[in-house]
Tab-separated table of C-alpha atoms in Angstrom:
chain	number	residue	atom	x	y	z
P	1	ASP	CA	-7.797	-22.902	-10.442
P	2	ALA	CA	-5.562	-24.060	-7.615
P	3	ASP	CA	-3.446	-21.458	-5.849
P	4	VAL	CA	-0.441	-23.800	-5.798
P	5	THR	CA	-0.075	-25.855	-8.951
P	6	GLN	CA	2.291	-28.749	-9.401
P	7	THR	CA	3.208	-30.407	-12.677
P	8	PRO	CA	3.313	-33.209	-13.514
P	9	ARG	CA	0.860	-34.821	-11.126
P	10	ASN	CA	2.134	-38.280	-11.935
P	11	ARG	CA	5.373	-39.392	-13.523
P	12	ILE	CA	7.000	-42.750	-14.079
P	13	THR	CA	10.627	-42.729	-15.084
P	14	LYS	CA	13.679	-44.925	-15.178
P	15	THR	CA	16.798	-44.958	-13.070
P	16	GLY	CA	19.342	-42.417	-14.241
P	17	LYS	CA	16.904	-40.080	-15.953
P	18	ARG	CA	16.715	-36.383	-15.171
P	19	ILE	CA	13.379	-35.263	-13.814
P	20	MET	CA	11.990	-31.814	-13.078
P	21	LEU	CA	8.948	-31.141	-10.951
P	22	GLU	CA	7.494	-27.696	-11.304
P	23	CYS	CA	5.538	-25.564	-8.908
P	24	SER	CA	3.809	-22.271	-9.530
P	25	GLN	CA	1.695	-20.209	-7.177
P	26	THR	CA	-0.736	-17.357	-7.489
P	27	LYS	CA	-0.864	-16.522	-3.781
P	28	GLY	CA	1.853	-13.886	-3.973
P	29	HIS	CA	3.801	-15.559	-1.173
P	30	ASP	CA	7.529	-15.083	-0.743
P	31	ARG	CA	8.338	-18.431	0.750
P	32	MET	CA	8.242	-21.701	-1.125
P	33	TYR	CA	9.100	-25.218	-0.040
P	34	TRP	CA	9.539	-28.708	-1.435
P	35	TYR	CA	8.608	-31.627	0.778
P	36	ARG	CA	8.723	-35.340	0.162
P	37	GLN	CA	6.143	-37.736	1.655
P	38	ASP	CA	6.873	-41.387	2.293
P	39	PRO	CA	4.596	-43.825	4.124
P	40	GLY	CA	5.474	-43.959	7.794
P	41	LEU	CA	7.875	-41.040	7.537
P	42	GLY	CA	5.533	-38.120	7.098
P	43	LEU	CA	6.754	-35.086	5.201
P	44	ARG	CA	10.426	-34.230	5.071
P	45	LEU	CA	11.796	-30.937	3.852
P	46	ILE	CA	14.011	-31.076	0.778
P	47	TYR	CA	14.649	-27.405	-0.045
P	48	TYR	CA	13.129	-24.065	0.769
P	49	SER	CA	13.388	-20.544	-0.559
P	50	PHE	CA	12.468	-17.290	1.123
P	51	ASP	CA	12.906	-15.215	-2.015
P	52	VAL	CA	14.361	-15.504	-5.493
P	53	LYS	CA	17.932	-15.100	-4.283
P	54	ASP	CA	17.577	-17.219	-1.158
P	55	ILE	CA	17.777	-21.010	-1.469
P	56	ASN	CA	18.319	-23.294	1.481
P	57	LYS	CA	18.812	-27.009	1.944
P	58	GLY	CA	16.376	-28.946	4.046
P	59	GLU	CA	16.945	-32.180	5.911
P	60	ILE	CA	17.106	-34.450	2.837
P	61	SER	CA	18.594	-32.397	-0.012
P	62	ASP	CA	21.092	-34.960	-1.311
P	63	GLY	CA	20.249	-36.020	-4.859
P	64	TYR	CA	18.038	-32.984	-5.444
P	65	SER	CA	18.489	-29.453	-6.716
P	66	VAL	CA	16.102	-26.523	-7.034
P	67	SER	CA	15.634	-23.363	-9.005
P	68	ARG	CA	13.590	-20.323	-8.022
P	69	GLN	CA	12.931	-18.829	-11.434
P	70	ALA	CA	10.620	-16.122	-10.151
P	71	GLN	CA	8.717	-15.323	-7.007
P	72	ALA	CA	5.911	-17.537	-8.236
P	73	LYS	CA	7.933	-20.488	-9.543
P	74	PHE	CA	10.021	-23.044	-7.724
P	75	SER	CA	11.270	-26.179	-9.483
P	76	LEU	CA	12.716	-29.357	-8.048
P	77	SER	CA	15.142	-31.442	-10.104
P	78	LEU	CA	16.451	-34.940	-9.757
P	79	GLU	CA	19.598	-34.984	-11.867
P	80	SER	CA	19.847	-38.766	-11.962
P	81	ALA	CA	16.782	-40.411	-10.488
P	82	ILE	CA	17.102	-43.540	-8.366
P	83	PRO	CA	14.378	-45.908	-7.105
P	84	ASN	CA	14.500	-44.685	-3.503
P	85	GLN	CA	13.392	-41.284	-4.751
P	86	THR	CA	10.022	-42.821	-5.516
P	87	ALA	CA	7.668	-40.736	-3.387
P	88	LEU	CA	4.930	-38.145	-3.319
P	89	TYR	CA	6.353	-34.642	-3.607
P	90	PHE	CA	4.638	-31.531	-2.333
P	91	CYS	CA	5.268	-27.906	-3.025
P	92	ALA	CA	4.084	-25.429	-0.416
P	93	THR	CA	4.069	-21.685	0.117
P	94	SER	CA	3.786	-19.386	3.086
P	95	ASP	CA	3.379	-15.695	3.647
P	96	THR	CA	6.150	-13.486	5.013
P	97	GLY	CA	3.886	-11.557	7.280
P	98	LEU	CA	3.731	-7.931	8.215
P	99	ALA	CA	6.842	-7.895	10.362
P	100	GLY	CA	8.837	-10.582	8.596
P	101	GLY	CA	7.634	-13.249	10.950
P	102	TRP	CA	4.950	-15.885	10.752
P	103	ASN	CA	1.756	-14.362	9.483
P	104	THR	CA	-0.867	-17.014	9.702
P	105	GLY	CA	1.799	-19.683	10.095
P	106	GLU	CA	0.033	-21.694	7.500
P	107	LEU	CA	1.625	-23.597	4.666
P	108	PHE	CA	-0.447	-23.825	1.495
P	109	PHE	CA	0.128	-27.062	-0.342
P	110	GLY	CA	-0.181	-28.145	-3.920
P	111	GLU	CA	-1.921	-31.412	-4.689
P	112	GLY	CA	1.318	-33.316	-4.986
P	113	SER	CA	3.403	-34.950	-7.696
P	114	ARG	CA	3.671	-38.708	-7.508
P	115	LEU	CA	7.017	-39.858	-8.864
P	116	THR	CA	7.894	-43.480	-9.537
P	117	VAL	CA	11.456	-44.383	-10.434
P	118	LEU	CA	11.861	-47.857	-11.909
O	1	ALA	CA	16.007	-28.708	16.169
O	2	GLN	CA	12.369	-29.393	16.761
O	3	SER	CA	10.724	-32.763	16.143
O	4	VAL	CA	7.304	-34.391	16.357
O	5	THR	CA	6.127	-37.859	17.303
O	6	GLN	CA	2.722	-39.251	16.450
O	7	PRO	CA	2.519	-42.533	18.382
O	8	ASP	CA	-0.478	-43.948	16.548
O	9	ILE	CA	0.034	-45.055	12.959
O	10	HIS	CA	-3.559	-46.081	12.349
O	11	ILE	CA	-6.804	-45.549	14.257
O	12	THR	CA	-10.188	-47.009	13.444
O	13	VAL	CA	-13.239	-45.319	14.893
O	14	SER	CA	-16.980	-45.775	14.474
O	15	GLU	CA	-18.996	-43.002	12.915
O	16	GLY	CA	-20.411	-40.837	15.669
O	17	ALA	CA	-17.749	-41.844	18.172
O	18	SER	CA	-15.143	-39.488	19.571
O	19	LEU	CA	-11.640	-39.273	18.185
O	20	GLU	CA	-8.342	-38.305	19.779
O	21	LEU	CA	-5.038	-38.218	17.938
O	22	ARG	CA	-1.846	-37.882	19.899
O	23	CYS	CA	1.070	-35.609	19.144
O	24	ASN	CA	4.220	-35.076	21.173
O	25	TYR	CA	6.824	-32.522	20.265
O	26	SER	CA	10.399	-31.813	21.177
O	27	TYR	CA	11.491	-28.204	21.381
O	28	GLY	CA	13.234	-26.168	24.018
O	29	ALA	CA	10.844	-23.247	24.139
O	30	THR	CA	7.220	-22.656	23.262
O	31	PRO	CA	6.747	-23.960	19.747
O	32	TYR	CA	4.263	-23.146	17.063
O	33	LEU	CA	2.039	-26.220	16.626
O	34	PHE	CA	-0.193	-27.271	13.775
O	35	TRP	CA	-2.503	-30.034	12.693
O	36	TYR	CA	-2.980	-30.717	8.999
O	37	VAL	CA	-5.312	-33.167	7.279
O	38	GLN	CA	-4.708	-34.953	4.009
O	39	SER	CA	-7.673	-36.498	2.280
O	40	PRO	CA	-6.969	-39.230	-0.282
O	41	GLY	CA	-5.355	-37.821	-3.407
O	42	GLN	CA	-5.241	-34.317	-1.997
O	43	GLY	CA	-2.707	-31.941	-0.590
O	44	LEU	CA	-2.604	-30.956	3.054
O	45	GLN	CA	-5.101	-28.598	4.615
O	46	LEU	CA	-4.625	-26.749	7.893
O	47	LEU	CA	-7.066	-27.798	10.623
O	48	LEU	CA	-5.814	-25.566	13.420
O	49	LYS	CA	-2.743	-23.957	14.921
O	50	TYR	CA	-1.367	-22.811	18.251
O	51	PHE	CA	1.003	-19.894	18.674
O	52	SER	CA	0.298	-18.588	22.161
O	53	GLY	CA	-2.515	-17.752	24.533
O	54	ASP	CA	-5.459	-20.037	25.192
O	55	THR	CA	-4.169	-23.580	25.202
O	56	LEU	CA	-7.404	-24.987	23.799
O	57	VAL	CA	-7.709	-24.076	20.146
O	58	GLN	CA	-10.630	-24.575	17.846
O	59	GLY	CA	-10.240	-25.471	14.214
O	60	ILE	CA	-12.250	-26.226	11.164
O	61	LYS	CA	-14.547	-29.214	10.704
O	62	GLY	CA	-15.318	-29.395	14.428
O	63	PHE	CA	-11.785	-30.249	15.534
O	64	GLU	CA	-10.020	-28.885	18.594
O	65	ALA	CA	-6.600	-29.382	20.110
O	66	GLU	CA	-5.085	-28.717	23.487
O	67	PHE	CA	-1.525	-27.597	24.119
O	68	LYS	CA	-0.066	-29.072	27.291
O	69	ARG	CA	3.389	-27.739	27.975
O	70	SER	CA	4.030	-30.086	30.898
O	71	GLN	CA	3.445	-33.085	28.645
O	72	SER	CA	4.921	-31.592	25.447
O	73	SER	CA	1.719	-32.592	23.734
O	74	PHE	CA	-0.781	-31.143	21.294
O	75	ASN	CA	-3.525	-33.739	20.936
O	76	LEU	CA	-6.300	-33.370	18.400
O	77	ARG	CA	-9.899	-34.216	19.282
O	78	LYS	CA	-13.301	-34.392	17.707
O	79	PRO	CA	-16.410	-35.268	19.734
O	80	SER	CA	-18.272	-37.076	16.955
O	81	VAL	CA	-16.603	-38.218	13.761
O	82	HIS	CA	-18.198	-38.297	10.351
O	83	TRP	CA	-17.330	-40.674	7.527
O	84	SER	CA	-15.735	-37.719	5.731
O	85	ASP	CA	-13.139	-37.463	8.510
O	86	ALA	CA	-11.384	-40.550	7.159
O	87	ALA	CA	-7.992	-39.184	6.176
O	88	GLU	CA	-4.394	-38.924	7.252
O	89	TYR	CA	-3.587	-36.404	9.948
O	90	PHE	CA	-0.245	-34.739	10.480
O	91	CYS	CA	1.007	-32.846	13.477
O	92	ALA	CA	3.708	-30.267	12.760
O	93	VAL	CA	5.957	-28.031	14.820
O	94	GLY	CA	7.636	-24.780	13.925
O	95	ALA	CA	9.978	-22.512	15.817
O	96	PRO	CA	9.724	-18.750	16.051
O	97	ASN	CA	11.902	-17.100	13.421
O	98	ASP	CA	12.533	-20.414	11.702
O	99	TYR	CA	9.686	-20.335	9.145
O	100	LYS	CA	9.670	-23.995	8.268
O	101	LEU	CA	7.778	-26.906	9.739
O	102	SER	CA	8.764	-30.372	10.913
O	103	PHE	CA	6.058	-32.966	10.453
O	104	GLY	CA	5.213	-36.141	12.298
O	105	ALA	CA	4.825	-39.454	10.494
O	106	GLY	CA	1.065	-39.112	10.369
O	107	THR	CA	-1.932	-41.008	11.720
O	108	THR	CA	-4.367	-42.637	9.333
O	109	VAL	CA	-7.972	-42.541	10.505
O	110	THR	CA	-10.484	-45.055	9.236
O	111	VAL	CA	-14.164	-44.471	9.981
O	112	ARG	CA	-16.457	-47.487	10.040
O	113	ALA	CA	-20.185	-47.264	9.638
């Protein structure tokens, strides 16, 4: 089983619908992230969370919200989806490290959730 | 804030030939630098990283990268590519005590027989 699991893997929806993308991890990491990938733009950070009570906006948070239900679960919601939110979405985790700093510095990614908004 | 530029959108290379992917970063101090690879339909996998020390770092799958502070670059190289190296490659930069990464736009590598 994957360490970082995203559901659904693929979703087609219509403009105005509410969509939730879910992420769960078994790595025991504190930090979780949601990124969006668009061709030619790379990955852009939407939201990130360093623990259950710590939620932070990334560079493109407008139109999105998140919920950190537990250390292992981090959900991304689109309250009213629009076509320019069509993208590939990635959840990622990282480890706090022994002294609160970067441990390995590595992000561990899920396999992505492809969202199409018509 | 830190940022990354990958000048090459797409590179085509023959199997067995060498490969170099360019990455330039913008950050006021010594950054943390990473290269990730994304195979079709997959998530991203870390190839290598630089935090400090030796500026030539070795990674998985035969890749290496060299940090050049004077050029603000962290180029990725492989001496002899295999067909399985066809993928999209992302350079990323992080700052100490920031704990999140900024990614470049990516370079797609096509390997021809």
